[in-house]
mmCIF file of C-alpha atoms in Angstrom:
data_model
loop_
_atom_site.group_PDB
_atom_site.id
_atom_site.type_symbol
_atom_site.label_atom_id
_atom_site.label_comp_id
_atom_site.label_asym_id
_atom_site.label_seq_id
_atom_site.Cartn_x
_atom_site.Cartn_y
_atom_site.Cartn_z
ATOM 1 C CA MET A 24 355.708 287.868 80.507
ATOM 2 C CA GLN A 25 355.638 284.838 82.732
ATOM 3 C CA CYS A 26 351.789 285.486 83.369
ATOM 4 C CA PHE A 27 351.431 285.531 79.615
ATOM 5 C CA GLU A 28 353.115 282.259 79.287
ATOM 6 C CA LEU A 29 350.776 280.707 81.922
ATOM 7 C CA ALA A 30 347.740 282.280 80.496
ATOM 8 C CA SER A 31 348.319 281.353 76.987
ATOM 9 C CA ARG A 32 350.266 278.141 77.398
ATOM 10 C CA LEU A 33 352.762 279.663 74.849
ATOM 11 C CA ARG A 34 356.520 279.880 75.300
ATOM 12 C CA VAL A 35 358.225 283.217 75.443
ATOM 13 C CA ASN A 36 361.909 283.253 74.348
ATOM 14 C CA PHE A 37 363.219 285.658 76.828
ATOM 15 C CA VAL A 38 366.705 286.073 74.984
ATOM 16 C CA LYS A 39 364.723 287.339 71.953
ATOM 17 C CA SER A 40 362.110 289.344 73.836
ATOM 18 C CA ARG A 41 362.256 293.042 75.170
ATOM 19 C CA ILE A 42 359.855 295.465 76.617
ATOM 20 C CA GLY A 43 360.165 299.196 75.799
ATOM 21 C CA GLY A 44 358.440 302.176 77.257
ATOM 22 C CA MET A 45 356.792 305.077 75.992
ATOM 23 C CA GLY A 46 357.311 308.571 77.286
ATOM 24 C CA LEU A 47 360.316 307.581 79.233
ATOM 25 C CA SER A 48 363.548 309.614 79.500
ATOM 26 C CA ASN A 49 366.249 308.370 77.001
ATOM 27 C CA GLY A 50 368.655 307.474 79.884
ATOM 28 C CA SER A 51 366.185 304.886 81.259
ATOM 29 C CA LEU A 52 365.736 303.015 78.003
ATOM 30 C CA GLN A 53 368.003 300.786 76.326
ATOM 31 C CA SER A 54 367.963 300.678 72.394
ATOM 32 C CA PHE A 55 367.380 297.110 71.016
ATOM 33 C CA VAL A 56 367.247 295.549 67.527
ATOM 34 C CA TYR A 57 363.761 294.396 66.216
ATOM 35 C CA LEU A 58 363.541 292.944 62.796
ATOM 36 C CA GLY A 59 366.863 294.419 61.851
ATOM 37 C CA LEU A 60 365.928 297.784 62.903
ATOM 38 C CA PRO A 61 367.307 299.490 66.000
ATOM 39 C CA VAL A 62 364.433 300.714 68.429
ATOM 40 C CA GLY A 63 365.095 303.433 70.774
ATOM 41 C CA GLY A 64 367.755 305.219 68.814
ATOM 42 C CA SER A 65 367.288 308.556 66.883
ATOM 43 C CA HIS A 66 367.070 307.764 62.987
ATOM 44 C CA LYS A 67 368.305 311.479 62.385
ATOM 45 C CA ARG A 68 371.692 310.740 63.589
ATOM 46 C CA GLY A 69 374.273 309.201 61.402
ATOM 47 C CA ASP A 70 375.333 306.337 63.834
ATOM 48 C CA PHE A 71 371.843 304.864 63.517
ATOM 49 C CA TRP A 72 372.579 304.135 59.830
ATOM 50 C CA ASN A 73 375.930 302.681 60.402
ATOM 51 C CA GLY A 74 374.539 299.202 60.290
ATOM 52 C CA VAL A 75 373.125 299.825 56.792
ATOM 53 C CA ILE A 76 376.507 301.318 55.370
ATOM 54 C CA GLU A 77 378.245 298.220 56.918
ATOM 55 C CA LYS A 78 375.915 295.756 55.165
ATOM 56 C CA VAL A 79 376.488 297.449 51.893
ATOM 57 C CA LYS A 80 380.346 297.285 52.276
ATOM 58 C CA THR A 81 380.093 293.662 53.405
ATOM 59 C CA ARG A 82 378.058 292.666 50.561
ATOM 60 C CA LEU A 83 380.541 294.309 48.367
ATOM 61 C CA SER A 84 383.509 292.842 49.875
ATOM 62 C CA ARG A 85 382.016 289.251 49.059
ATOM 63 C CA TRP A 86 381.539 290.037 45.594
ATOM 64 C CA LYS A 87 385.081 291.298 44.708
ATOM 65 C CA GLY A 88 384.053 293.737 42.226
ATOM 66 C CA LYS A 89 387.088 293.808 40.174
ATOM 67 C CA CYS A 90 386.323 290.121 38.937
ATOM 68 C CA LEU A 91 382.970 291.569 37.596
ATOM 69 C CA LEU A 92 382.256 293.256 34.307
ATOM 70 C CA PHE A 93 381.025 296.705 34.055
ATOM 71 C CA ALA A 94 377.436 295.327 33.406
ATOM 72 C CA GLY A 95 377.557 293.072 36.351
ATOM 73 C CA ARG A 96 378.529 295.937 38.721
ATOM 74 C CA VAL A 97 375.522 297.953 37.311
ATOM 75 C CA CYS A 98 373.233 294.952 37.991
ATOM 76 C CA LEU A 99 374.659 294.587 41.478
ATOM 77 C CA ILE A 100 374.133 298.298 42.195
ATOM 78 C CA LYS A 101 370.601 298.459 40.704
ATOM 79 C CA PHE A 102 369.165 295.217 42.332
ATOM 80 C CA VAL A 103 371.174 294.673 45.497
ATOM 81 C CA LEU A 104 372.799 297.641 46.855
ATOM 82 C CA SER A 105 369.785 299.845 46.448
ATOM 83 C CA SER A 106 367.574 297.518 47.859
ATOM 84 C CA ILE A 107 369.543 297.166 51.239
ATOM 85 C CA PRO A 108 368.555 300.470 52.741
ATOM 86 C CA LEU A 109 364.927 300.230 51.614
ATOM 87 C CA PHE A 110 363.788 298.322 54.601
ATOM 88 C CA PHE A 111 365.022 301.309 56.867
ATOM 89 C CA MET A 112 363.797 303.832 54.420
ATOM 90 C CA SER A 113 360.286 302.364 54.549
ATOM 91 C CA LEU A 114 360.082 303.742 58.090
ATOM 92 C CA PHE A 115 362.677 306.400 58.529
ATOM 93 C CA LYS A 116 363.671 309.391 56.297
ATOM 94 C CA LEU A 117 367.335 308.958 55.206
ATOM 95 C CA PRO A 118 369.509 311.775 56.336
ATOM 96 C CA SER A 119 371.306 313.475 53.418
ATOM 97 C CA GLY A 120 374.737 312.630 54.789
ATOM 98 C CA VAL A 121 373.963 308.976 54.785
ATOM 99 C CA ALA A 122 372.574 309.080 51.426
ATOM 100 C CA ASP A 123 375.718 310.796 50.324
ATOM 101 C CA LYS A 124 378.058 307.978 51.874
ATOM 102 C CA LEU A 125 375.844 305.310 50.213
ATOM 103 C CA VAL A 126 375.914 307.174 46.690
ATOM 104 C CA ARG A 127 379.778 307.465 47.069
ATOM 105 C CA ILE A 128 380.069 303.618 47.796
ATOM 106 C CA GLN A 129 377.967 302.943 44.685
ATOM 107 C CA MET A 130 380.085 305.443 42.699
ATOM 108 C CA ASP A 131 383.508 303.836 43.831
ATOM 109 C CA PHE A 132 382.157 300.391 43.170
ATOM 110 C CA LEU A 133 380.793 301.222 39.660
ATOM 111 C CA TRP A 134 383.902 302.989 38.496
ATOM 112 C CA GLY A 135 386.462 300.658 39.689
ATOM 113 C CA TRP A 136 385.996 298.736 43.039
ATOM 114 C CA GLY A 137 389.176 297.406 44.557
ATOM 115 C CA SER A 138 391.380 299.126 41.862
ATOM 116 C CA GLU A 139 394.416 300.947 43.258
ATOM 117 C CA GLY A 140 395.024 304.486 42.574
ATOM 118 C CA ARG A 141 392.672 306.991 41.145
ATOM 119 C CA LYS A 142 389.415 305.847 39.261
ATOM 120 C CA ILE A 143 388.081 307.417 36.162
ATOM 121 C CA ALA A 144 384.395 308.154 35.948
ATOM 122 C CA TRP A 145 383.346 307.907 32.374
ATOM 123 C CA ALA A 146 380.053 309.640 32.923
ATOM 124 C CA SER A 147 378.559 312.005 35.298
ATOM 125 C CA TRP A 148 376.491 310.229 38.072
ATOM 126 C CA GLU A 149 373.483 312.263 37.053
ATOM 127 C CA LYS A 150 373.580 310.724 33.556
ATOM 128 C CA VAL A 151 374.203 307.314 35.137
ATOM 129 C CA CYS A 152 371.032 307.567 37.088
ATOM 130 C CA LYS A 153 368.907 308.524 34.456
ATOM 131 C CA PRO A 154 366.384 306.028 33.159
ATOM 132 C CA CYS A 155 367.493 303.572 30.326
ATOM 133 C CA GLU A 156 364.954 305.265 27.999
ATOM 134 C CA LEU A 157 366.853 308.294 28.477
ATOM 135 C CA GLY A 158 370.311 307.197 27.938
ATOM 136 C CA GLY A 159 371.102 306.266 31.496
ATOM 137 C CA LEU A 160 371.874 302.925 33.369
ATOM 138 C CA GLY A 161 368.727 303.244 35.527
ATOM 139 C CA ILE A 162 370.483 303.422 38.853
ATOM 140 C CA ILE A 163 367.927 304.486 41.549
ATOM 141 C CA VAL A 164 368.877 307.654 43.211
ATOM 142 C CA LEU A 165 368.375 307.231 46.877
ATOM 143 C CA LYS A 166 367.543 310.837 47.883
ATOM 144 C CA THR A 167 364.835 310.946 45.214
ATOM 145 C CA PHE A 168 363.535 307.582 46.194
ATOM 146 C CA ASN A 169 363.374 308.310 49.956
ATOM 147 C CA VAL A 170 361.261 311.502 49.059
ATOM 148 C CA ALA A 171 358.937 309.378 46.892
ATOM 149 C CA LEU A 172 358.671 306.766 49.486
ATOM 150 C CA LEU A 173 357.780 308.752 52.656
ATOM 151 C CA GLY A 174 355.955 311.564 50.612
ATOM 152 C CA LYS A 175 358.159 314.195 52.233
#
């Protein structure tokens, strides 16, 4: 990297720079984050996706869902919560267990985020996820979207 600096007259930020190897054993590589994605981890493991789940939960805690009307919660789910995992999903297939966790977070938020006790679901999640033209709310189903995105 220092040779690159000398040859190109560019400055390398060594705090933000990492070099990774191909074909090396997992013990000799350290995982690092590049553009928000962990490099070197297995995307099939649930802990790889913990950052995405925490981001979704953090975003919800800022909004204080009990102060929002039902329509506001629907908009937040459709346009914010569904888009957070999309960057990861553009490169990696979302494991079904992680998709289930994200859907559970969306359901809890829609039917009464922050409320104590049992929440009442006023319609089935399948009906909620139908397009608006078919009587649903148009919420994106992460599993279906993941299959369409990766073509698998």
